[in-house]
CSV table of C-alpha atoms and ligand atoms in Angstrom, one decimal:
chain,number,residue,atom,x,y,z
A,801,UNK,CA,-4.8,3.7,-10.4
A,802,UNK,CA,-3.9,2.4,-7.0
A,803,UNK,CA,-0.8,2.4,-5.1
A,804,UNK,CA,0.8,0.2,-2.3
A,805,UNK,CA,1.0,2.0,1.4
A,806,UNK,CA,3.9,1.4,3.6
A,807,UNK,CA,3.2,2.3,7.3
A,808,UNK,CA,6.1,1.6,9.8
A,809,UNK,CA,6.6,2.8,13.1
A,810,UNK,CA,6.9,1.8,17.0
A,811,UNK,CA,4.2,-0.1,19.1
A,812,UNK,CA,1.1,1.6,20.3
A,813,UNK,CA,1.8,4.5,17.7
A,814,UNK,CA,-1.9,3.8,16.3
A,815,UNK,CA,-0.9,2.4,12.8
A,816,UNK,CA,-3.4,-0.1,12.6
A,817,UNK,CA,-6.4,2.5,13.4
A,818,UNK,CA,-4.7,4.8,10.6
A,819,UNK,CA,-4.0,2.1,8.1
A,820,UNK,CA,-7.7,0.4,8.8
A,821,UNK,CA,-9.3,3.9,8.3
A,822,UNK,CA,-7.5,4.8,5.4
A,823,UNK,CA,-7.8,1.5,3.5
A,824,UNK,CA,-12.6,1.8,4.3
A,825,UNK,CA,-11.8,5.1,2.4
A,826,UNK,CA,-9.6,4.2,-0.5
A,827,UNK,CA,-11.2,1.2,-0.7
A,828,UNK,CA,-7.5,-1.3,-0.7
A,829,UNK,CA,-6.9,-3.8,1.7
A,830,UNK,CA,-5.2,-3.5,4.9
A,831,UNK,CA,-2.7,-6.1,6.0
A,832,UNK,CA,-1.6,-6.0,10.1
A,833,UNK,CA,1.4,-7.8,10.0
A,834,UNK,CA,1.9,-7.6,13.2
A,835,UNK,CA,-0.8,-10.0,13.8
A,836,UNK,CA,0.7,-12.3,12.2
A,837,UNK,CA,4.2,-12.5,14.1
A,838,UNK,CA,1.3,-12.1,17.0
A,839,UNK,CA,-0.6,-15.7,15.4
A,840,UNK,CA,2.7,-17.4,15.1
A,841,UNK,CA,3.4,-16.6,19.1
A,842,UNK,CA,-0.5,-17.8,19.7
A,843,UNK,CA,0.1,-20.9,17.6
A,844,UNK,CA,3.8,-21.8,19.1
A,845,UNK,CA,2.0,-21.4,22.7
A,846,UNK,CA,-0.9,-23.4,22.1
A,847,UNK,CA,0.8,-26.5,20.4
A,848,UNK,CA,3.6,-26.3,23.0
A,849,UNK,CA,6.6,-25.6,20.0
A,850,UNK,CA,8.9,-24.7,21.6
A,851,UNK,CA,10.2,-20.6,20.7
A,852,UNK,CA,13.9,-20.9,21.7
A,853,UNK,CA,14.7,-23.9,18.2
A,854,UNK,CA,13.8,-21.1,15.8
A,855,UNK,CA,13.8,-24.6,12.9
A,856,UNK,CA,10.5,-25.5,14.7
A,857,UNK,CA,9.2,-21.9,14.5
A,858,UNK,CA,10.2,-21.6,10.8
A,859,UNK,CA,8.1,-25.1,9.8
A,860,UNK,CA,5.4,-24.1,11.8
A,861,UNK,CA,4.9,-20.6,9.9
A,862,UNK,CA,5.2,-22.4,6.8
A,863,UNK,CA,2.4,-24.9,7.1
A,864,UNK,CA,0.2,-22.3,8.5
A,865,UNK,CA,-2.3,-20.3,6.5
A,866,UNK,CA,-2.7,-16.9,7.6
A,867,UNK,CA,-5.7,-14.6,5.8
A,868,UNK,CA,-7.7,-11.3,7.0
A,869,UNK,CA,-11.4,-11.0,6.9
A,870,UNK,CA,-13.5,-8.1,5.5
A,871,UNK,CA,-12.9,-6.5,8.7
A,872,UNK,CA,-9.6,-6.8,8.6
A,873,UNK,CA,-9.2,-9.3,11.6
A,874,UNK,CA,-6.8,-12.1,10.8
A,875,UNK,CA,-7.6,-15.6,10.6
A,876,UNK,CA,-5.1,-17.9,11.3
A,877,UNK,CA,-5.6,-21.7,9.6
A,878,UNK,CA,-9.3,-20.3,8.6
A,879,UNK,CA,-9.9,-19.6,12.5
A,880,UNK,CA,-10.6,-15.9,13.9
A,881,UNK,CA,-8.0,-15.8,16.4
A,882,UNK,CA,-7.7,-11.8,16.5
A,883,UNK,CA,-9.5,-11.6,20.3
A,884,UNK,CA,-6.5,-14.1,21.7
A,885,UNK,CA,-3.4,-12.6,20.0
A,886,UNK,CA,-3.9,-9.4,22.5
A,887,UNK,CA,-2.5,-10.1,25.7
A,888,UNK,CA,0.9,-9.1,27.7
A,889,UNK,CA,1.9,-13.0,26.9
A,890,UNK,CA,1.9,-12.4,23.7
A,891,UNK,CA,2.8,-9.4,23.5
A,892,UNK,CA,6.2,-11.0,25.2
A,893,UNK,CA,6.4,-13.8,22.9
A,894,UNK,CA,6.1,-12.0,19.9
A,895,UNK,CA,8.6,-9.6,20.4
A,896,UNK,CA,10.9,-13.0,21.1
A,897,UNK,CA,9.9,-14.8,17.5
A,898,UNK,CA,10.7,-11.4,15.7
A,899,UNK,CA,13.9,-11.4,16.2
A,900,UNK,CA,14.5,-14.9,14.5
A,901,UNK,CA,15.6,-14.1,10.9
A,902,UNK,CA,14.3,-17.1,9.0
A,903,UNK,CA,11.4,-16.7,10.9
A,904,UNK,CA,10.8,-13.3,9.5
A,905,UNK,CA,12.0,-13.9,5.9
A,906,UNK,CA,9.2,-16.6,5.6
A,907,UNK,CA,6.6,-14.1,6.8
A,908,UNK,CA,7.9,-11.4,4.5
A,909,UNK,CA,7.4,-13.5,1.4
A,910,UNK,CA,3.8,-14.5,2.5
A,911,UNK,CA,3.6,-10.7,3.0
A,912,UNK,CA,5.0,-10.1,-0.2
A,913,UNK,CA,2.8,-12.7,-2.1
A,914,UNK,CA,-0.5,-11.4,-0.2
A,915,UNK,CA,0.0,-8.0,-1.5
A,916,UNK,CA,1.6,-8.4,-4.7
A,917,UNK,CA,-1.0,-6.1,-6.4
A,918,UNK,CA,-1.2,-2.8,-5.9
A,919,UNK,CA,-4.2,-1.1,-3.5
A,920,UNK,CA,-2.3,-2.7,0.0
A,921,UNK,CA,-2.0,-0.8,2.7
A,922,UNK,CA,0.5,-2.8,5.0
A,923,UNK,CA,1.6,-1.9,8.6
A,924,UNK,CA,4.2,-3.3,10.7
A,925,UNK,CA,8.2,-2.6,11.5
A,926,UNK,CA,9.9,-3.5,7.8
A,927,UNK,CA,7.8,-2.7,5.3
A,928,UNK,CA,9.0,0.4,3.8
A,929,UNK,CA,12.5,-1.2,4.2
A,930,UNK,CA,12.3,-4.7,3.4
A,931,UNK,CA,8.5,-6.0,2.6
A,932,UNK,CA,7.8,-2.8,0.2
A,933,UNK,CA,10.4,-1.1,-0.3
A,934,UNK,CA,8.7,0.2,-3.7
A,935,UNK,CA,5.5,1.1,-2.1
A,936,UNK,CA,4.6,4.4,-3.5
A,937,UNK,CA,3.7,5.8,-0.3
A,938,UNK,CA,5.9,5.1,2.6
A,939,UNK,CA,5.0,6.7,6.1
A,940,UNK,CA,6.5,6.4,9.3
A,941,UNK,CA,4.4,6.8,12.2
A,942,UNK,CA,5.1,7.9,15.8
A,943,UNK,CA,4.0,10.0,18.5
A,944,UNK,CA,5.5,10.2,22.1
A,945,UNK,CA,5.6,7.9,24.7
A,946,UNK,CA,3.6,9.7,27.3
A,947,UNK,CA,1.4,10.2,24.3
A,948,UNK,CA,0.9,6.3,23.2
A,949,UNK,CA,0.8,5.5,27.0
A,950,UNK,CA,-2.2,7.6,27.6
A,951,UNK,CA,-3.9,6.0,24.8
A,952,UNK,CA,-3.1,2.1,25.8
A,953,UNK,CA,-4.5,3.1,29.1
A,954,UNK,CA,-7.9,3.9,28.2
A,955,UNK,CA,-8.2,0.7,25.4
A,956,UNK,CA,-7.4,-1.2,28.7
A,957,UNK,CA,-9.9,1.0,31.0
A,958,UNK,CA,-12.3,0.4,27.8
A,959,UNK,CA,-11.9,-3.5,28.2
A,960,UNK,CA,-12.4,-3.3,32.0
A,961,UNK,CA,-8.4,-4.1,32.7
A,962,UNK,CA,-6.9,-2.7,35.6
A,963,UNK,CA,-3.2,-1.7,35.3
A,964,UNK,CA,-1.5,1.7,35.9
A,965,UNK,CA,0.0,4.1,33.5
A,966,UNK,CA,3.6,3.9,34.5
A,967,UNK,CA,3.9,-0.1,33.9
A,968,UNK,CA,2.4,0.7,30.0
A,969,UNK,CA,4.9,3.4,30.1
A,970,UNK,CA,7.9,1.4,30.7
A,971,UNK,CA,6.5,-1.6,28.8
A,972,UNK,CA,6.4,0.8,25.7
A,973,UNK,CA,9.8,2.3,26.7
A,974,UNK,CA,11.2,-1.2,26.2
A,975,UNK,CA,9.6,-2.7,23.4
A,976,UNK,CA,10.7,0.4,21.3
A,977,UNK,CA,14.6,-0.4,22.4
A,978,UNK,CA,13.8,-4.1,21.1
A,979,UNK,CA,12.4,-3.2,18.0
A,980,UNK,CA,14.8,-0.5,17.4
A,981,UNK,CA,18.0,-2.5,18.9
A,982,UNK,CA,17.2,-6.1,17.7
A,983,UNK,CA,19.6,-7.6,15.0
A,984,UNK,CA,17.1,-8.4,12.1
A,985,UNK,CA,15.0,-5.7,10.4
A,986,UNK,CA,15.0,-3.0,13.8
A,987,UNK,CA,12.8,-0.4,13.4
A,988,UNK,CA,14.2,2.2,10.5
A,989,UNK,CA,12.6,5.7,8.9
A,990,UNK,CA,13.6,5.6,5.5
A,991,UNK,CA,14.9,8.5,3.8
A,992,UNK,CA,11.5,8.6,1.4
A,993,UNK,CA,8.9,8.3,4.4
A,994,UNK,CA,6.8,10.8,5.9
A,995,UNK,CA,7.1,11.6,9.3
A,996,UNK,CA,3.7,11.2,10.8
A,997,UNK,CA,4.1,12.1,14.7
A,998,UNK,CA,0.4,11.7,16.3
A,999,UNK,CA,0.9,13.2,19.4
A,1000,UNK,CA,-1.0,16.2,19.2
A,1001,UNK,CA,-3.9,14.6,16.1
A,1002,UNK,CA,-7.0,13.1,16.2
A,1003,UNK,CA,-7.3,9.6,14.0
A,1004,UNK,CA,-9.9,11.7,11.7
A,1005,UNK,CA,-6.5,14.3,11.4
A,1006,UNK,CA,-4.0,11.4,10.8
A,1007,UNK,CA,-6.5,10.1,8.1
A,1008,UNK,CA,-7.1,13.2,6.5
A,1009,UNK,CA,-3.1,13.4,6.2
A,1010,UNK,CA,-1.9,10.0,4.7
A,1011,UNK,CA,-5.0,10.0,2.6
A,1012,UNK,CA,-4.2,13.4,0.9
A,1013,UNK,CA,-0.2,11.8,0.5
A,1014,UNK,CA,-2.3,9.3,-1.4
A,1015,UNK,CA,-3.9,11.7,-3.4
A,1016,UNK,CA,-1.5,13.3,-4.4
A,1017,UNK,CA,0.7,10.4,-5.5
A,1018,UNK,CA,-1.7,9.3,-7.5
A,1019,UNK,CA,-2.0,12.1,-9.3
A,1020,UNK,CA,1.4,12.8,-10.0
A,1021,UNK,CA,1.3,9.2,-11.7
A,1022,UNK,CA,-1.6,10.4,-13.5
A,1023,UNK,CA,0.1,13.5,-15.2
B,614,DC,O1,2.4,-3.9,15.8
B,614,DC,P1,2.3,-5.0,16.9
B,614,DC,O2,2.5,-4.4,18.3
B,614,DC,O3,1.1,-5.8,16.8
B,614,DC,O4,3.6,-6.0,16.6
B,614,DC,C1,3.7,-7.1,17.4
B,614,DC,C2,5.2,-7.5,17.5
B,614,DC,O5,5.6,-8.0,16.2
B,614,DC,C3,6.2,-6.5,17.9
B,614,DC,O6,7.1,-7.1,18.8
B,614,DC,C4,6.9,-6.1,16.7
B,614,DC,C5,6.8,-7.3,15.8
B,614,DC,N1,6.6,-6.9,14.4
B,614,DC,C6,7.8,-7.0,13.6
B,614,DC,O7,8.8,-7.3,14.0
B,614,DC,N2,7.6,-6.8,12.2
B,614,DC,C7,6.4,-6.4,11.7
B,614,DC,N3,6.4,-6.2,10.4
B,614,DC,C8,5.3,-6.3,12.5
B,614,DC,C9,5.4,-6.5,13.9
């Protein structure tokens, strides 16, 4: 029997590492959505569309194809794009096309048709509240700024980019009020998720947790 996985929480909380670890050892299939709100900032920027006529935006993401590889790296249009959708442009630009509601209802039901069977894990900002909001398994992940700063800084010191911890801390300080402040879909817990804080765990600790949730669930359904 397999379930659907709901993983929401704020930027830089590590959800895509959880959610890619978890779904090698369940064997389901991991969806970032947030790389896709990333591809439809890369797209816009590279085909000059212009973000602030959110019309423009909404064709675009409809006549695009978006996929992930075995990997999980997304493919935008049949194109590996997931090494140009990582930059402090697009991390702007993204956060900007979020907000636009008919921009996000068209993603959600490409969401929504990508994982319509079960054995999905999906992570992102809505999907315990609006994408899957019957997902079996709904966790909401966080851990504390200081916390997600420390780790942004070494996957930039990792990738040879020099930039100083208190410019990722106030970059994180402020996405989180956007996601949590904006007018479509903020960032919500739902009363049914588990609070996952990460602060103080190693990925191998976080995994061992969500995965025995999993577990669990499904035996419950089993009984
Ligand atoms: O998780 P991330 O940092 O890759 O997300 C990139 C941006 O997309 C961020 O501004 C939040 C937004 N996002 C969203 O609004 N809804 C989602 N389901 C996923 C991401």
């Amino acid at each position: 029997m397999k379930l659907n996985i709901a993983i929401d929480g704020p930027s830089a909380s590590g959800k895509s590492t959880i959610a890619k670890a978890l779904a090698k050892r369940l064997n389901y299939t991991h969806l970032d959505t947030g790389a896709m709100y990333r591809a439809c900032a890369y797209k816009a920027l590279k085909n000059g569309i212009n973000t602030d006529i959110e019309d423009d935006l909404v064709k675009m993401v409809n006549s695009s194809h978006f996929a992930f590889d075995d990997l999980g790296q997304i493919l935008l249009d049949g194109v590996n794009i997931s090494s140009d959708i990582r930059s402090k442009e697009i991390d702007l630009l993204t956060s900007k096309i979020a907000r636009y509601a008919q921009v996000r209802a068209s993603l959600v039901k490409i969401q929504q048709f990508m994982a319509k069977n079960k054995g999905y894990i999906l992570d992102g900002r809505d999907i315990g509240t609006v994408v899957l909001p019957d997902a079996e398994v709904k966790i909401f992940q966080t851990a504390s700024i200081e916390s997600r700063a420390k780790r942004r800084l070494l996957d930039y010191q990792n990738k040879g980019i020099k930039i100083d911890y208190q410019t990722i801390y106030n970059e994180i300080e402020l996405r989180d009020y956007q996601d949590q402040n904006r007018e479509h879909s903020p960032l919500r817990k739902t009363d049914n998720a588990f609070v996952l804080d990460t602060s103080n765990l190693s990925i191998n600790e976080s995994v061992d947790i969500v995965y025995d949730l999993v577990i669990k669930k499904i035996n419950e359904g089993s009984d």
